Amino acid sequence: MQLDLSSLTFLVVEDSAYMRTILRTMLQGFGARRIVEAEDGASGLEAMDRANPDILILDWVMPILDGADMVRMIRTPKNPFAYIPIIMVTGHTERSRIVEARRLGIHELLCKPISAKSLYQRIQSVVIAPRDFVKTPTYFGPAPREVRNRQNIWQVQQDVA
């Protein structure tokens, strides 16, 4: 299935100019026309207000404000972008990072080196199969994929706590 990404706005927050170019080129290849870039989390937050993105592609490790801190600021119920799909890009693939990404409320994790296919699959996932959001005393973010119905929400609360 080929997605029409021409109407979506992407915000790419990545400190490496080279990596931003790679991501932008891939997105353009997929048909995206509105791509906004920022080089760190602080400028990424400012760009969000200006660009009103539909999808955030975010590097984990950056100076000033890293990706994890940016997600913590976004994933609060009162933030206007609280529900934005977030695809986190990282070169660190330890299990602890994957667990932390889930706890932060990341929709998709993309490990470097990235491929066009893997990026497209993550975008396809957030566009075609958006997940409901869960709010517990310790978590606010997309429900894990295992959750199929509202009866399982209690288990989600236990899993992410």
PDB file of C-alpha atoms in Angstrom:
ATOM      1  CA  MET A   1       0.000   0.000   0.000  1.00  0.00           C
ATOM      2  CA  GLN A   2       1.422   3.357  -1.056  1.00  0.00           C
ATOM      3  CA  LEU A   3       0.614   6.209   1.329  1.00  0.00           C
ATOM      4  CA  ASP A   4      -0.062   9.754   0.149  1.00  0.00           C
ATOM      5  CA  LEU A   5       2.200  11.768   2.457  1.00  0.00           C
ATOM      6  CA  SER A   6       1.958  14.999   0.462  1.00  0.00           C
ATOM      7  CA  SER A   7      -0.549  16.566   2.849  1.00  0.00           C
ATOM      8  CA  LEU A   8       1.355  15.706   6.049  1.00  0.00           C
ATOM      9  CA  THR A   9       3.885  17.947   7.758  1.00  0.00           C
ATOM     10  CA  PHE A  10       6.947  16.224   9.183  1.00  0.00           C
ATOM     11  CA  LEU A  11       9.247  17.726  11.798  1.00  0.00           C
ATOM     12  CA  VAL A  12      12.730  16.190  11.786  1.00  0.00           C
ATOM     13  CA  VAL A  13      14.734  17.006  14.921  1.00  0.00           C
ATOM     14  CA  GLU A  14      18.290  15.753  14.534  1.00  0.00           C
ATOM     15  CA  ASP A  15      21.611  17.354  15.485  1.00  0.00           C
ATOM     16  CA  SER A  16      23.535  15.848  12.553  1.00  0.00           C
ATOM     17  CA  ALA A  17      23.093  17.854   9.344  1.00  0.00           C
ATOM     18  CA  TYR A  18      24.079  14.734   7.401  1.00  0.00           C
ATOM     19  CA  MET A  19      21.371  12.646   9.078  1.00  0.00           C
ATOM     20  CA  ARG A  20      18.769  15.406   8.555  1.00  0.00           C
ATOM     21  CA  THR A  21      19.633  15.353   4.848  1.00  0.00           C
ATOM     22  CA  ILE A  22      19.220  11.570   4.712  1.00  0.00           C
ATOM     23  CA  LEU A  23      15.859  11.718   6.491  1.00  0.00           C
ATOM     24  CA  ARG A  24      14.625  14.622   4.347  1.00  0.00           C
ATOM     25  CA  THR A  25      15.679  12.846   1.146  1.00  0.00           C
ATOM     26  CA  MET A  26      13.879   9.653   2.190  1.00  0.00           C
ATOM     27  CA  LEU A  27      10.727  11.567   3.156  1.00  0.00           C
ATOM     28  CA  GLN A  28      10.749  13.403  -0.171  1.00  0.00           C
ATOM     29  CA  GLY A  29      11.152  10.055  -1.904  1.00  0.00           C
ATOM     30  CA  PHE A  30       8.001   8.861  -0.123  1.00  0.00           C
ATOM     31  CA  GLY A  31       6.106  11.899  -1.442  1.00  0.00           C
ATOM     32  CA  ALA A  32       6.321  14.178   1.595  1.00  0.00           C
ATOM     33  CA  ARG A  33       6.378  17.841   0.607  1.00  0.00           C
ATOM     34  CA  ARG A  34       6.284  19.631   3.960  1.00  0.00           C
ATOM     35  CA  ILE A  35       9.399  18.835   5.963  1.00  0.00           C
ATOM     36  CA  VAL A  36      10.608  21.142   8.715  1.00  0.00           C
ATOM     37  CA  GLU A  37      13.999  20.603  10.332  1.00  0.00           C
ATOM     38  CA  ALA A  38      15.529  21.489  13.698  1.00  0.00           C
ATOM     39  CA  GLU A  39      18.993  20.709  15.041  1.00  0.00           C
ATOM     40  CA  ASP A  40      18.166  20.137  18.714  1.00  0.00           C
ATOM     41  CA  GLY A  41      15.239  19.629  21.047  1.00  0.00           C
ATOM     42  CA  ALA A  42      14.953  23.280  22.056  1.00  0.00           C
ATOM     43  CA  SER A  43      14.696  24.498  18.459  1.00  0.00           C
ATOM     44  CA  GLY A  44      12.465  21.483  17.776  1.00  0.00           C
ATOM     45  CA  LEU A  45       9.951  22.680  20.369  1.00  0.00           C
ATOM     46  CA  GLU A  46       9.955  26.131  18.774  1.00  0.00           C
ATOM     47  CA  ALA A  47       9.514  24.601  15.316  1.00  0.00           C
ATOM     48  CA  MET A  48       6.518  22.602  16.547  1.00  0.00           C
ATOM     49  CA  ASP A  49       4.661  25.802  17.377  1.00  0.00           C
ATOM     50  CA  ARG A  50       5.443  27.279  13.953  1.00  0.00           C
ATOM     51  CA  ALA A  51       4.974  24.193  11.773  1.00  0.00           C
ATOM     52  CA  ASN A  52       2.141  22.325  13.526  1.00  0.00           C
ATOM     53  CA  PRO A  53       3.571  18.948  12.389  1.00  0.00           C
ATOM     54  CA  ASP A  54       1.590  15.758  11.924  1.00  0.00           C
ATOM     55  CA  ILE A  55       4.533  13.434  12.617  1.00  0.00           C
ATOM     56  CA  LEU A  56       7.688  14.022  14.671  1.00  0.00           C
ATOM     57  CA  ILE A  57      10.918  12.208  13.757  1.00  0.00           C
ATOM     58  CA  LEU A  58      13.323  12.737  16.600  1.00  0.00           C
ATOM     59  CA  ASP A  59      16.916  11.793  17.382  1.00  0.00           C
ATOM     60  CA  TRP A  60      17.498  10.530  20.903  1.00  0.00           C
ATOM     61  CA  VAL A  61      20.952  11.952  21.640  1.00  0.00           C
ATOM     62  CA  MET A  62      21.304  15.694  20.972  1.00  0.00           C
ATOM     63  CA  PRO A  63      22.898  18.663  22.710  1.00  0.00           C
ATOM     64  CA  ILE A  64      20.942  21.288  24.672  1.00  0.00           C
ATOM     65  CA  LEU A  65      17.707  19.269  24.925  1.00  0.00           C
ATOM     66  CA  ASP A  66      17.844  15.616  23.922  1.00  0.00           C
ATOM     67  CA  GLY A  67      15.049  13.600  22.370  1.00  0.00           C
ATOM     68  CA  ALA A  68      13.974  11.924  25.608  1.00  0.00           C
ATOM     69  CA  ASP A  69      13.648  15.291  27.370  1.00  0.00           C
ATOM     70  CA  MET A  70      11.708  16.697  24.427  1.00  0.00           C
ATOM     71  CA  VAL A  71       9.294  13.753  24.554  1.00  0.00           C
ATOM     72  CA  ARG A  72       8.810  14.247  28.298  1.00  0.00           C
ATOM     73  CA  MET A  73       7.822  17.864  27.601  1.00  0.00           C
ATOM     74  CA  ILE A  74       5.464  16.912  24.755  1.00  0.00           C
ATOM     75  CA  ARG A  75       3.759  13.944  26.414  1.00  0.00           C
ATOM     76  CA  THR A  76       1.746  15.909  28.936  1.00  0.00           C
ATOM     77  CA  PRO A  77      -2.036  16.011  28.489  1.00  0.00           C
ATOM     78  CA  LYS A  78      -2.118  19.828  28.416  1.00  0.00           C
ATOM     79  CA  ASN A  79       0.482  20.126  25.639  1.00  0.00           C
ATOM     80  CA  PRO A  80      -1.196  20.905  22.272  1.00  0.00           C
ATOM     81  CA  PHE A  81       1.060  18.279  20.642  1.00  0.00           C
ATOM     82  CA  ALA A  82       0.585  15.606  23.315  1.00  0.00           C
ATOM     83  CA  TYR A  83      -0.911  13.135  20.837  1.00  0.00           C
ATOM     84  CA  ILE A  84       1.561  13.604  17.971  1.00  0.00           C
ATOM     85  CA  PRO A  85       3.014  10.372  16.596  1.00  0.00           C
ATOM     86  CA  ILE A  86       6.699  10.221  17.525  1.00  0.00           C
ATOM     87  CA  ILE A  87       9.279   8.137  15.701  1.00  0.00           C
ATOM     88  CA  MET A  88      12.492   8.107  17.743  1.00  0.00           C
ATOM     89  CA  VAL A  89      15.783   7.516  15.927  1.00  0.00           C
ATOM     90  CA  THR A  90      18.745   6.164  17.876  1.00  0.00           C
ATOM     91  CA  GLY A  91      22.072   4.456  17.493  1.00  0.00           C
ATOM     92  CA  HIS A  92      21.691   2.964  20.975  1.00  0.00           C
ATOM     93  CA  THR A  93      19.794  -0.302  20.879  1.00  0.00           C
ATOM     94  CA  GLU A  94      20.277  -1.649  24.373  1.00  0.00           C
ATOM     95  CA  ARG A  95      17.203  -3.227  25.939  1.00  0.00           C
ATOM     96  CA  SER A  96      17.130  -0.452  28.535  1.00  0.00           C
ATOM     97  CA  ARG A  97      16.723   2.134  25.736  1.00  0.00           C
ATOM     98  CA  ILE A  98      13.860   0.213  24.199  1.00  0.00           C
ATOM     99  CA  VAL A  99      12.126  -0.042  27.578  1.00  0.00           C
ATOM    100  CA  GLU A 100      12.704   3.663  28.207  1.00  0.00           C
ATOM    101  CA  ALA A 101      11.298   4.555  24.779  1.00  0.00           C
ATOM    102  CA  ARG A 102       8.130   2.678  25.644  1.00  0.00           C
ATOM    103  CA  ARG A 103       7.868   4.441  29.001  1.00  0.00           C
ATOM    104  CA  LEU A 104       8.395   7.832  27.343  1.00  0.00           C
ATOM    105  CA  GLY A 105       5.432   7.290  25.029  1.00  0.00           C
ATOM    106  CA  ILE A 106       7.252   6.796  21.737  1.00  0.00           C
ATOM    107  CA  HIS A 107       5.154   5.336  18.928  1.00  0.00           C
ATOM    108  CA  GLU A 108       8.015   3.805  16.969  1.00  0.00           C
ATOM    109  CA  LEU A 109      11.743   3.287  17.522  1.00  0.00           C
ATOM    110  CA  LEU A 110      14.075   3.349  14.535  1.00  0.00           C
ATOM    111  CA  CYS A 111      17.641   2.123  15.009  1.00  0.00           C
ATOM    112  CA  LYS A 112      20.572   3.575  13.082  1.00  0.00           C
ATOM    113  CA  PRO A 113      21.732   2.896  10.492  1.00  0.00           C
ATOM    114  CA  ILE A 114      18.267   3.426   9.077  1.00  0.00           C
ATOM    115  CA  SER A 115      16.943   2.247   5.741  1.00  0.00           C
ATOM    116  CA  ALA A 116      14.231   3.784   3.603  1.00  0.00           C
ATOM    117  CA  LYS A 117      12.169   0.635   4.106  1.00  0.00           C
ATOM    118  CA  SER A 118      12.380   0.769   7.913  1.00  0.00           C
ATOM    119  CA  LEU A 119      11.490   4.484   8.002  1.00  0.00           C
ATOM    120  CA  TYR A 120       8.548   3.949   5.652  1.00  0.00           C
ATOM    121  CA  GLN A 121       7.292   1.026   7.772  1.00  0.00           C
ATOM    122  CA  ARG A 122       7.341   3.210  10.912  1.00  0.00           C
ATOM    123  CA  ILE A 123       5.485   6.021   9.130  1.00  0.00           C
ATOM    124  CA  GLN A 124       3.000   3.529   7.720  1.00  0.00           C
ATOM    125  CA  SER A 125       2.413   2.170  11.215  1.00  0.00           C
ATOM    126  CA  VAL A 126       1.540   5.549  12.739  1.00  0.00           C
ATOM    127  CA  VAL A 127      -0.616   6.615   9.769  1.00  0.00           C
ATOM    128  CA  ILE A 128      -2.535   3.402   9.064  1.00  0.00           C
ATOM    129  CA  ALA A 129      -2.801   1.965  12.581  1.00  0.00           C
ATOM    130  CA  PRO A 130      -2.930   4.877  15.039  1.00  0.00           C
ATOM    131  CA  ARG A 131      -3.103   3.728  18.646  1.00  0.00           C
ATOM    132  CA  ASP A 132      -5.384   4.977  21.385  1.00  0.00           C
ATOM    133  CA  PHE A 133      -3.725   6.915  24.162  1.00  0.00           C
ATOM    134  CA  VAL A 134      -3.548   5.717  27.735  1.00  0.00           C
ATOM    135  CA  LYS A 135      -3.355   7.980  30.780  1.00  0.00           C
ATOM    136  CA  THR A 136      -2.347   6.507  34.133  1.00  0.00           C
ATOM    137  CA  PRO A 137      -0.753   8.155  37.167  1.00  0.00           C
ATOM    138  CA  THR A 138       2.701   7.274  35.756  1.00  0.00           C
ATOM    139  CA  TYR A 139       2.199   7.166  31.988  1.00  0.00           C
ATOM    140  CA  PHE A 140       0.666   9.178  29.176  1.00  0.00           C
ATOM    141  CA  GLY A 141       1.147   7.955  25.645  1.00  0.00           C
ATOM    142  CA  PRO A 142       0.111   5.470  23.004  1.00  0.00           C
ATOM    143  CA  ALA A 143      -1.252   2.156  24.179  1.00  0.00           C
ATOM    144  CA  PRO A 144       1.123  -0.741  23.563  1.00  0.00           C
ATOM    145  CA  ARG A 145       0.326  -2.709  20.425  1.00  0.00           C
ATOM    146  CA  GLU A 146      -0.776  -5.724  22.482  1.00  0.00           C
ATOM    147  CA  VAL A 147      -3.808  -3.818  23.730  1.00  0.00           C
ATOM    148  CA  ARG A 148      -6.727  -4.740  21.532  1.00  0.00           C
ATOM    149  CA  ASN A 149      -9.645  -3.435  23.575  1.00  0.00           C
ATOM    150  CA  ARG A 150     -10.592  -1.362  26.612  1.00  0.00           C
ATOM    151  CA  GLN A 151     -10.732  -4.411  28.885  1.00  0.00           C
ATOM    152  CA  ASN A 152      -6.960  -4.682  28.648  1.00  0.00           C
ATOM    153  CA  ILE A 153      -6.284  -1.110  29.820  1.00  0.00           C
ATOM    154  CA  TRP A 154      -5.747  -2.268  33.415  1.00  0.00           C
ATOM    155  CA  GLN A 155      -2.976  -4.584  32.209  1.00  0.00           C
ATOM    156  CA  VAL A 156      -1.387  -1.693  30.277  1.00  0.00           C
ATOM    157  CA  GLN A 157      -1.402   0.398  33.417  1.00  0.00           C
ATOM    158  CA  GLN A 158       0.390  -2.354  35.272  1.00  0.00           C
ATOM    159  CA  ASP A 159       2.895  -2.922  32.453  1.00  0.00           C
ATOM    160  CA  VAL A 160       4.010   0.690  32.057  1.00  0.00           C
ATOM    161  CA  ALA A 161       4.033   1.541  35.756  1.00  0.00           C
TER     162      ALA A 161
END
